[in-house]
Coordinates of C-alpha atoms in Angstrom, one line a residue:
Chain U
M28 CA 61.5 -81.7 126.7
D29 CA 61.2 -83.9 123.6
W30 CA 63.2 -87.1 123.9
L31 CA 64.5 -86.9 120.3
E32 CA 65.6 -83.3 120.6
D33 CA 67.4 -84.3 123.8
E34 CA 69.2 -87.1 122.0
L35 CA 70.0 -84.8 119.0
R36 CA 71.6 -82.3 121.3
R37 CA 73.7 -85.0 122.9
A38 CA 74.6 -86.5 119.5
L39 CA 75.6 -83.1 118.0
A40 CA 77.3 -81.7 121.1
R41 CA 80.5 -79.8 120.2
Q42 CA 83.6 -81.9 120.1
D43 CA 87.1 -80.6 120.9
A44 CA 89.3 -79.7 118.0
P45 CA 92.1 -82.2 117.4
V46 CA 95.2 -81.9 119.5
G47 CA 97.6 -79.3 118.1
F48 CA 95.0 -77.7 116.0
A49 CA 95.6 -74.2 117.2
E50 CA 99.4 -74.5 116.8
R51 CA 98.9 -75.6 113.2
V52 CA 96.7 -72.7 112.4
L53 CA 99.2 -70.2 114.0
A54 CA 102.1 -71.8 112.3
R55 CA 100.3 -71.4 108.9
G56 CA 99.5 -67.8 109.8
R57 CA 103.2 -67.0 110.4
R58 CA 104.0 -68.4 106.9
E59 CA 101.7 -66.0 105.0
P60 CA 101.5 -62.3 105.2
H61 CA 98.8 -60.5 107.2
G62 CA 95.8 -59.3 105.1
A63 CA 96.4 -55.7 105.8
R64 CA 100.1 -55.9 104.8
R65 CA 99.2 -57.5 101.6
W66 CA 96.8 -54.7 100.7
L67 CA 99.5 -52.2 101.5
A68 CA 102.0 -54.0 99.3
A69 CA 99.5 -54.1 96.5
A70 CA 98.7 -50.4 96.8
A71 CA 102.4 -49.6 96.9
M72 CA 102.9 -51.5 93.7
V73 CA 100.1 -49.6 92.0
V74 CA 101.7 -46.3 93.0
V75 CA 105.1 -47.3 91.7
A76 CA 103.6 -48.6 88.5
A77 CA 101.7 -45.3 88.0
G78 CA 104.8 -43.3 88.7
A79 CA 106.9 -45.3 86.3
A80 CA 104.3 -44.9 83.5
G81 CA 104.3 -41.2 84.0
A82 CA 108.0 -41.0 83.9
W83 CA 108.1 -43.0 80.7
R84 CA 105.6 -40.7 79.1
Q85 CA 107.7 -37.7 80.1
H86 CA 110.8 -39.4 78.6
Q87 CA 109.0 -40.1 75.4
G88 CA 107.9 -36.4 75.2
Y89 CA 111.5 -35.2 75.7
E90 CA 112.7 -37.6 73.0
A91 CA 110.0 -36.4 70.6
K92 CA 111.0 -32.8 71.2
R93 CA 114.7 -33.5 70.8
E94 CA 114.1 -35.3 67.5
M95 CA 111.9 -32.4 66.2
M96 CA 114.5 -29.8 67.1
L97 CA 117.1 -31.9 65.2
A98 CA 114.9 -32.1 62.2
L99 CA 114.3 -28.4 62.2
R100 CA 118.1 -27.7 62.4
L101 CA 118.7 -30.1 59.5
A102 CA 116.0 -28.4 57.5
A103 CA 117.2 -25.0 58.5
A104 CA 120.8 -25.6 57.4
P105 CA 120.3 -25.5 53.7
M106 CA 118.1 -22.4 54.1
H107 CA 120.8 -20.7 56.0
R108 CA 123.3 -21.4 53.2
I109 CA 120.9 -20.0 50.6
Q110 CA 120.4 -16.9 52.7
L111 CA 124.2 -16.4 52.8
E112 CA 124.5 -16.8 49.1
V113 CA 121.7 -14.4 48.4
K114 CA 123.4 -11.9 50.7
D115 CA 126.7 -12.3 48.9
I116 CA 124.9 -11.8 45.5
T117 CA 123.1 -8.7 46.6
Q118 CA 126.1 -7.1 48.2
Chain T
M24 CA 103.6 -67.1 118.9
L25 CA 101.6 -65.0 116.5
N26 CA 99.4 -62.5 118.3
V27 CA 97.7 -60.0 116.1
V28 CA 95.9 -57.4 118.1
V29 CA 93.4 -55.2 116.4
E30 CA 92.6 -51.8 117.8
I31 CA 89.2 -52.9 119.2
G32 CA 90.9 -55.8 121.1
C33 CA 90.0 -58.8 119.0
D34 CA 93.0 -61.0 119.6
F35 CA 93.3 -63.7 117.0
T36 CA 94.9 -66.2 119.3
E37 CA 92.1 -65.8 121.8
L38 CA 89.4 -66.1 119.1
L39 CA 91.1 -69.3 117.9
R40 CA 91.1 -70.7 121.4
Q41 CA 87.5 -69.7 122.1
H42 CA 85.9 -70.9 118.9
Q43 CA 88.0 -73.8 117.6
A44 CA 85.6 -76.4 119.0
M45 CA 82.6 -74.7 117.4
V46 CA 84.1 -74.3 114.0
F47 CA 85.6 -77.9 114.0
S48 CA 82.3 -79.4 115.2
I49 CA 80.2 -77.6 112.6
A50 CA 82.4 -79.1 109.9
L51 CA 82.6 -82.5 111.5
H52 CA 78.9 -82.9 112.1
F53 CA 78.2 -81.8 108.6
L54 CA 80.9 -83.7 106.7
R55 CA 81.3 -86.7 109.0
D56 CA 85.1 -86.9 108.4
R57 CA 87.6 -85.7 111.0
A58 CA 90.5 -85.0 108.6
T59 CA 88.4 -83.0 106.2
A60 CA 86.7 -81.2 109.1
E61 CA 90.1 -80.1 110.4
E62 CA 91.1 -78.9 106.9
V63 CA 87.9 -76.9 106.7
A64 CA 88.3 -75.5 110.2
Q65 CA 91.9 -74.4 109.4
E66 CA 90.7 -72.6 106.3
V67 CA 88.1 -70.8 108.3
F68 CA 90.6 -69.5 110.9
F69 CA 93.0 -68.6 108.2
S70 CA 90.2 -66.6 106.6
L71 CA 89.6 -64.9 109.9
H72 CA 93.3 -64.1 110.1
R73 CA 93.2 -62.4 106.7
N74 CA 90.0 -60.5 107.5
L75 CA 90.6 -59.6 111.2
H76 CA 90.5 -55.9 110.4
Q77 CA 86.8 -56.3 109.5
I78 CA 85.8 -57.8 112.9
E79 CA 84.2 -55.2 115.1
T80 CA 83.6 -57.0 118.4
P81 CA 84.2 -60.5 119.9
L82 CA 80.5 -61.2 119.4
H83 CA 80.8 -60.2 115.8
A84 CA 83.8 -62.6 115.5
A85 CA 81.7 -65.5 116.8
A86 CA 78.9 -64.9 114.3
W87 CA 81.4 -64.4 111.5
L88 CA 83.2 -67.6 112.3
R89 CA 80.0 -69.5 112.4
K90 CA 78.8 -68.2 109.1
V91 CA 82.1 -68.9 107.3
A92 CA 82.3 -72.3 108.9
V93 CA 78.9 -73.1 107.5
Q94 CA 79.7 -71.8 104.0
R95 CA 83.1 -73.7 103.9
A96 CA 81.5 -76.9 105.1
I97 CA 78.8 -76.7 102.6
D98 CA 81.3 -76.0 99.8
E99 CA 83.4 -78.9 100.8
G100 CA 80.3 -81.2 101.0
R101 CA 79.5 -80.2 97.4
R102 CA 83.0 -81.0 96.3
R103 CA 82.7 -84.4 97.9
S104 CA 79.2 -85.1 96.7
R105 CA 80.5 -86.9 93.6
K106 CA 81.8 -89.6 95.7
P107 CA 79.4 -92.4 96.6
Q108 CA 78.0 -91.7 100.0
L109 CA 77.0 -94.2 102.6
A110 CA 73.5 -95.4 102.0
L111 CA 71.2 -95.4 105.0
E112 CA 70.7 -99.1 104.6
D113 CA 74.4 -99.6 105.1
V114 CA 74.4 -97.8 108.4
A115 CA 75.3 -100.1 111.2
E116 CA 72.5 -100.0 113.7
P117 CA 72.4 -100.8 117.4
A118 CA 70.1 -103.6 118.3
A119 CA 66.9 -102.0 119.4
A120 CA 66.8 -103.8 122.7
A121 CA 70.3 -102.6 123.5
V122 CA 69.5 -98.9 123.0
K123 CA 68.8 -96.8 126.0
P124 CA 68.5 -93.1 126.5
S125 CA 71.8 -91.3 126.2
D126 CA 73.3 -94.4 124.6
P127 CA 76.4 -93.6 122.6
L128 CA 75.2 -96.0 120.0
L129 CA 72.1 -94.0 119.6
S130 CA 74.1 -90.8 119.3
E131 CA 76.2 -92.4 116.6
L132 CA 73.1 -93.6 114.7
L133 CA 71.6 -90.1 114.9
R134 CA 74.8 -88.6 113.5
K135 CA 74.8 -91.0 110.6
L136 CA 71.1 -90.5 109.9
I137 CA 71.6 -86.7 109.9
A138 CA 74.5 -87.2 107.4
T139 CA 72.0 -88.7 105.0
L140 CA 69.9 -85.6 105.0
P141 CA 70.1 -83.2 102.1
E142 CA 72.6 -80.3 102.5
A143 CA 70.2 -77.6 103.7
P144 CA 68.2 -79.6 106.3
R145 CA 71.4 -81.2 107.5
M146 CA 73.1 -77.9 108.3
V147 CA 69.8 -76.6 109.8
M148 CA 69.9 -79.6 112.2
V149 CA 73.5 -79.0 113.1
L150 CA 73.0 -75.3 113.8
R151 CA 69.8 -76.1 115.8
Y152 CA 71.1 -78.9 118.0
Q153 CA 74.9 -78.2 118.1
E154 CA 74.7 -74.4 118.4
D155 CA 71.3 -74.1 119.9
L156 CA 70.4 -71.4 117.5
D157 CA 66.7 -70.4 117.1
P158 CA 65.2 -70.5 113.6
S159 CA 65.7 -66.8 113.0
E160 CA 69.4 -67.1 113.8
I161 CA 69.7 -70.1 111.6
A162 CA 68.0 -68.2 108.8
A163 CA 70.5 -65.4 109.1
A164 CA 73.4 -67.8 109.1
L165 CA 72.2 -69.7 106.1
E166 CA 70.6 -66.7 104.3
M167 CA 67.3 -68.5 103.9
P168 CA 63.8 -67.6 105.0
V169 CA 62.8 -68.4 108.5
A170 CA 59.8 -70.4 107.2
T171 CA 62.2 -72.6 105.2
V172 CA 64.3 -73.2 108.3
K173 CA 61.2 -74.2 110.3
S174 CA 60.1 -76.5 107.5
H175 CA 63.5 -78.2 107.4
L176 CA 63.5 -78.7 111.1
Q177 CA 60.0 -80.1 111.2
R178 CA 60.4 -82.5 108.3
S179 CA 63.8 -83.7 109.5
L180 CA 62.5 -84.5 112.9
V181 CA 59.5 -86.4 111.4
L182 CA 61.9 -88.3 109.1
L183 CA 64.2 -89.2 112.0
R184 CA 61.4 -90.3 114.2
G185 CA 60.1 -92.6 111.5
K186 CA 63.5 -94.1 110.8
L187 CA 64.1 -94.7 114.4
A188 CA 60.6 -96.1 115.0
R189 CA 61.1 -98.6 112.1
R190 CA 64.2 -99.8 114.0
G191 CA 62.2 -100.2 117.2
I192 CA 63.8 -97.1 118.7
G193 CA 61.6 -94.6 120.4
E194 CA 60.4 -93.0 123.5
S195 CA 58.0 -95.8 124.4
G196 CA 60.2 -98.3 126.2
W197 CA 63.1 -98.0 123.9
T198 CA 62.6 -101.5 122.6
G199 CA 60.0 -100.7 119.9

């Protein structure tokens, strides 16, 4: 075996992680949500937002219809009076 | 204690215990700074924690950790590259006559010499002599051609032999 490669293996042998390393990693993992749970939370937010957008569009539709009906009633009122007057005249 | 168990049995705590030395050592030998190496290693395991659902087998986990450790160490090295690095001339050297095979001083000198290598050959040397990977495995980890890996290995060894020889350190008698 080549002497330099032997020495390189010795020089670059794995060293133990610092004392307490695993505990620090685990402690940090407890502080932040698990990856899968974050994805689920994000997906849930998208669904809620889509539902809210749909409900808003439906509300806007109802409002538009209500306003149109009111406008028609207002427009129709004078016509109704005219019809009554014409009826009176012709009778 | 956190203990995430995925359906195929890759327990995070167990993976952490098994591979913390590998991940830390890759960062340490590449970056030559223990505090930074620990930060990098923590980030690697935290990344594993977030992506545990992607891990298929324990073997896959080891390869995944090695690859991410390499990437994070290289990224950190690039962030630090703006800072003045130790010139090879400033590296404290053992007296040639005092160096013997398996000498801790020689090991320290070799680590410092490797730290002066450019990024790619430096990581090739770490993966070859720390992890005992063959060139094809190193090529996969670094996403570079096998021929490039072999070239880095060969040139680095020639360079190191030359530097050691100029210091009177070599196989022939160890006194130059």
